[in-house]
Amino acid sequence: MADRRPFLHVRDVSKTFVIDNERIDALHKVELIVGKGEFVCLIGASGCGKSTLLRIVAGFEQPTSGDVRVYDAPITGPGSDRGMVFQDYALFPWMTVRQNVAFGPLQKGLKEAHDIAGKYLEMVGLTKFADRFPYQLSGGMKQRVAIARVLANEANILLMDEPFGALDALTREQLQDELLEIWARTQVTILFVTHSVEEATLLADRVVVMTAGPGRIESDNPVRLRRPRDVSAPDFNEVRRTLTQKLTSHVSRRQLKTAA
């Protein structure tokens, strides 16, 4: 019998920071459900709370109110079921590529840790670079290692905070294609933060538009385009235009309200 409980459920989450006695409302009553195996992108202007929401799902931050649950089990801290991929890679510079990827399985005491690392290094095309150190790799290779490390830890939720934002355009396109292949092979659930409407349209099953002041969900938009997607196709550009309008319309409304 199918499990009808929401897989990942962000329930009425608000987050307030106090910095230098100033109250900053980063998130306000965010409600989001992500199905198992879905690829969901979060887009929005800087300061709308995208990264804060991702860190709460990862367990790095606690919400001020509300909670996040996986199959009704509340997230109370970091866990190996959720893996974070950052824009700056966050690799251990003193470890080889293989050691970085094997780190999680080794912490669990798995004797086959290096075999597990080898499996995922092959998946991201880095078997030949297993004994190199991060400083010997390009930016794209480092990000592949970061993805392999999360998968080797048996994460079933992949949290990605603008992972391709610092890469050149060609490398970014290559990694987008590779990520989609990995997603199809592993059926991992992905929550992906980006500033790029094109990237979100290319990758996602759904694109969630967030707004600032405080951060909240403006709209949740299914992307009903067949894969593989062509960024030059008319239907792709129609979806991208619609998402761009939704992303920018609230900025115009805020400007008019401020001017008034």
Coordinates of C-alpha atoms in Angstrom, one line a residue:
M1 CA 0.0 0.0 0.0
A2 CA 1.4 3.4 -1.0
D3 CA 2.5 5.8 1.7
R4 CA 0.2 8.8 1.4
R5 CA 2.1 10.9 3.9
P6 CA 3.9 14.0 2.4
F7 CA 7.6 13.1 1.9
L8 CA 9.1 16.5 2.7
H9 CA 6.7 18.9 4.4
V10 CA 7.6 22.5 5.4
R11 CA 4.8 23.4 7.8
D12 CA 4.0 27.0 8.5
V13 CA 7.7 27.9 9.0
S14 CA 8.8 31.3 10.1
K15 CA 12.3 32.4 11.0
T16 CA 13.4 35.6 12.9
F17 CA 16.9 36.7 13.5
V18 CA 18.0 39.3 16.0
I19 CA 21.2 41.1 14.9
D20 CA 22.5 44.1 16.9
N21 CA 19.1 44.3 18.6
E22 CA 17.4 44.5 15.3
R23 CA 14.6 42.0 14.5
I24 CA 14.9 40.5 11.0
D25 CA 12.0 38.4 9.7
A26 CA 13.7 36.1 7.2
L27 CA 10.7 33.8 6.6
H28 CA 7.0 34.1 7.3
K29 CA 4.6 31.1 7.4
V30 CA 6.2 29.2 4.6
E31 CA 4.2 26.1 3.6
L32 CA 5.7 23.6 1.0
I33 CA 5.3 20.0 0.2
V34 CA 7.9 18.1 -1.9
G35 CA 7.1 14.7 -3.2
K36 CA 9.6 11.8 -3.1
G37 CA 11.8 12.0 -6.2
E38 CA 10.7 15.4 -7.2
F39 CA 13.1 18.1 -8.4
V40 CA 12.0 21.5 -7.0
C41 CA 13.7 24.8 -7.6
L42 CA 13.4 27.9 -5.4
I43 CA 13.9 31.2 -7.1
G44 CA 13.7 34.8 -5.8
A45 CA 15.7 38.0 -5.2
S46 CA 18.5 38.1 -2.7
G47 CA 17.2 38.3 0.8
C48 CA 14.0 36.4 0.2
G49 CA 15.0 33.5 2.5
K50 CA 15.8 30.8 -0.1
S51 CA 19.1 29.8 1.6
T52 CA 17.6 30.2 5.1
L53 CA 14.8 27.8 4.1
L54 CA 17.3 25.3 2.7
R55 CA 19.4 25.5 5.9
I56 CA 16.3 24.8 8.0
V57 CA 15.5 21.7 5.9
A58 CA 19.2 20.6 6.3
G59 CA 18.8 21.0 10.1
F60 CA 21.6 23.7 10.3
E61 CA 19.0 26.3 11.5
Q62 CA 15.9 25.9 13.6
P63 CA 12.7 27.7 12.7
T64 CA 11.3 30.3 15.1
S65 CA 7.9 28.7 14.5
G66 CA 6.5 25.8 12.5
D67 CA 8.6 22.7 11.6
V68 CA 9.9 20.6 8.8
R69 CA 9.1 16.8 8.6
V70 CA 10.1 13.9 6.5
Y71 CA 7.3 11.3 6.5
D72 CA 5.9 13.0 9.6
A73 CA 9.2 12.7 11.5
P74 CA 10.4 16.2 12.6
I75 CA 13.8 17.4 11.5
T76 CA 15.7 18.5 14.7
G77 CA 19.2 18.7 13.3
P78 CA 21.5 17.6 10.5
G79 CA 21.2 14.0 9.3
S80 CA 22.7 11.7 6.7
D81 CA 19.4 11.5 4.9
R82 CA 19.8 15.1 3.8
G83 CA 22.9 16.3 2.0
M84 CA 23.9 19.9 1.3
V85 CA 25.9 21.0 -1.8
F86 CA 27.2 24.6 -1.5
Q87 CA 28.4 27.0 -4.1
D88 CA 31.9 27.0 -2.6
Y89 CA 32.2 23.2 -2.7
A90 CA 33.1 22.8 1.1
L91 CA 35.6 20.0 0.4
F92 CA 38.3 19.0 2.9
P93 CA 41.4 20.3 1.3
W94 CA 43.7 17.9 3.1
M95 CA 41.9 14.8 1.8
T96 CA 42.0 13.3 -1.7
V97 CA 38.9 13.1 -3.9
R98 CA 38.3 9.5 -2.8
Q99 CA 38.8 10.3 0.9
N100 CA 36.3 13.2 0.6
V101 CA 33.7 11.0 -0.9
A102 CA 34.3 8.1 1.5
F103 CA 34.2 10.4 4.6
G104 CA 30.5 9.9 5.4
P105 CA 30.5 6.1 5.0
L106 CA 33.7 5.9 7.1
Q107 CA 32.0 7.8 9.9
K108 CA 29.3 5.2 9.8
G109 CA 31.9 2.5 10.2
L110 CA 31.2 0.9 6.8
K111 CA 34.1 -1.4 5.7
E112 CA 33.1 -0.9 2.1
A113 CA 33.4 2.9 2.3
H114 CA 36.1 3.1 -0.4
D115 CA 34.0 0.9 -2.7
I116 CA 31.0 3.1 -2.2
A117 CA 33.2 6.2 -3.0
G118 CA 34.4 4.5 -6.1
K119 CA 30.8 3.8 -7.2
Y120 CA 29.8 7.5 -7.0
L121 CA 33.1 8.8 -8.4
E122 CA 32.3 6.6 -11.5
M123 CA 28.8 8.1 -11.6
V124 CA 30.2 11.7 -11.8
G125 CA 33.0 10.7 -14.1
L126 CA 36.0 11.3 -11.7
T127 CA 37.4 7.8 -11.3
K128 CA 40.7 8.9 -12.9
F129 CA 41.0 11.8 -10.4
A130 CA 40.3 9.8 -7.2
D131 CA 43.8 10.3 -5.8
R132 CA 44.1 14.0 -6.5
F133 CA 43.5 16.8 -4.0
P134 CA 40.8 19.5 -4.3
Y135 CA 43.4 22.2 -5.3
Q136 CA 44.3 20.1 -8.3
L137 CA 40.7 20.2 -9.7
S138 CA 38.7 22.6 -11.7
G139 CA 35.6 24.2 -10.2
G140 CA 33.3 21.9 -12.1
M141 CA 35.2 18.8 -10.9
K142 CA 35.1 20.1 -7.3
Q143 CA 31.3 20.4 -7.5
R144 CA 31.1 16.9 -8.9
V145 CA 33.0 15.6 -5.9
A146 CA 30.6 17.5 -3.6
I147 CA 27.6 15.8 -5.3
A148 CA 29.3 12.4 -5.1
R149 CA 30.1 12.9 -1.4
V150 CA 26.4 13.6 -0.6
L151 CA 25.2 10.6 -2.6
A152 CA 27.8 8.3 -1.0
N153 CA 26.3 9.2 2.4
E154 CA 23.0 7.7 1.3
A155 CA 21.2 11.0 1.3
N156 CA 17.7 10.7 -0.2
I157 CA 17.2 14.5 -0.2
L158 CA 19.8 16.6 -2.0
L159 CA 19.8 20.3 -1.0
M160 CA 21.7 22.5 -3.4
D161 CA 22.4 26.2 -2.7
E162 CA 23.3 27.9 -6.0
P163 CA 25.8 25.0 -6.7
F164 CA 26.6 26.2 -10.3
G165 CA 26.6 29.9 -9.6
A166 CA 30.4 30.4 -9.6
L167 CA 31.0 28.3 -12.8
D168 CA 31.6 29.4 -16.3
A169 CA 28.6 29.0 -18.7
L170 CA 29.9 25.9 -20.5
T171 CA 30.8 24.0 -17.3
R172 CA 27.4 25.1 -15.8
E173 CA 25.5 23.6 -18.8
Q174 CA 27.5 20.4 -18.5
L175 CA 26.8 20.0 -14.8
Q176 CA 23.1 20.7 -15.3
D177 CA 22.9 17.8 -17.8
E178 CA 25.0 15.6 -15.5
L179 CA 22.8 16.4 -12.5
L180 CA 19.7 15.5 -14.4
E181 CA 21.2 12.2 -15.3
I182 CA 22.2 11.5 -11.7
W183 CA 18.7 12.5 -10.5
A184 CA 17.2 10.1 -13.1
R185 CA 19.5 7.2 -12.0
T186 CA 19.2 7.7 -8.2
Q187 CA 15.6 9.1 -7.9
V188 CA 16.9 11.4 -5.2
T189 CA 14.7 14.3 -4.1
I190 CA 16.2 17.6 -5.0
L191 CA 15.6 21.1 -3.5
F192 CA 17.6 23.5 -5.6
V193 CA 18.2 27.2 -5.0
T194 CA 19.0 29.4 -8.0
H195 CA 18.8 33.0 -9.2
S196 CA 18.5 31.9 -12.8
V197 CA 15.0 31.5 -14.2
E198 CA 16.4 29.6 -17.2
E199 CA 18.2 27.1 -14.9
A200 CA 15.0 26.6 -12.9
T201 CA 13.0 26.1 -16.0
L202 CA 15.5 23.6 -17.4
L203 CA 15.8 21.5 -14.3
A204 CA 12.7 21.5 -12.2
D205 CA 9.4 19.6 -12.0
R206 CA 8.2 22.7 -10.0
V207 CA 9.5 26.2 -9.6
V208 CA 8.7 27.9 -6.3
V209 CA 8.9 31.7 -6.5
M210 CA 9.8 33.4 -3.2
T211 CA 9.5 37.1 -2.2
A212 CA 11.3 39.1 0.4
G213 CA 10.2 41.3 3.3
P214 CA 9.7 38.8 5.0
G215 CA 10.4 35.7 2.9
R216 CA 7.3 33.9 1.8
I217 CA 6.1 31.8 -1.2
E218 CA 4.6 33.9 -3.9
S219 CA 3.7 31.1 -6.3
D220 CA 4.3 27.3 -6.9
N221 CA 4.5 26.5 -10.6
P222 CA 4.5 23.1 -12.2
V223 CA 6.8 22.9 -15.3
R224 CA 5.0 20.7 -17.7
L225 CA 7.8 20.4 -20.4
R226 CA 9.0 17.1 -21.7
R227 CA 12.6 16.2 -21.0
P228 CA 15.2 16.7 -22.4
R229 CA 14.4 20.4 -22.6
D230 CA 15.6 22.8 -25.3
V231 CA 16.3 26.3 -24.0
S232 CA 15.7 27.7 -27.5
A233 CA 12.3 26.1 -27.9
P234 CA 9.1 28.3 -28.0
D235 CA 7.4 26.4 -25.2
F236 CA 10.5 26.6 -23.0
N237 CA 10.7 30.4 -23.5
E238 CA 7.0 30.8 -22.8
V239 CA 7.4 29.1 -19.4
R240 CA 10.6 31.2 -18.7
R241 CA 8.7 34.4 -19.5
T242 CA 5.8 33.5 -17.2
L243 CA 8.2 32.7 -14.3
T244 CA 10.2 35.9 -14.9
Q245 CA 6.9 38.0 -14.8
K246 CA 6.0 36.3 -11.5
L247 CA 9.5 36.9 -10.2
T248 CA 9.5 40.6 -11.1
S249 CA 5.9 41.6 -10.5
H250 CA 6.1 41.6 -6.8
V251 CA 9.2 43.9 -6.9
S252 CA 7.2 46.4 -8.9
R253 CA 4.4 46.2 -6.4
R254 CA 6.7 46.8 -3.5
Q255 CA 8.3 49.8 -5.3
L256 CA 4.9 51.3 -6.0
K257 CA 3.9 50.8 -2.4
T258 CA 7.1 52.4 -1.1
A259 CA 6.6 55.4 -3.5
A260 CA 3.1 55.8 -2.3

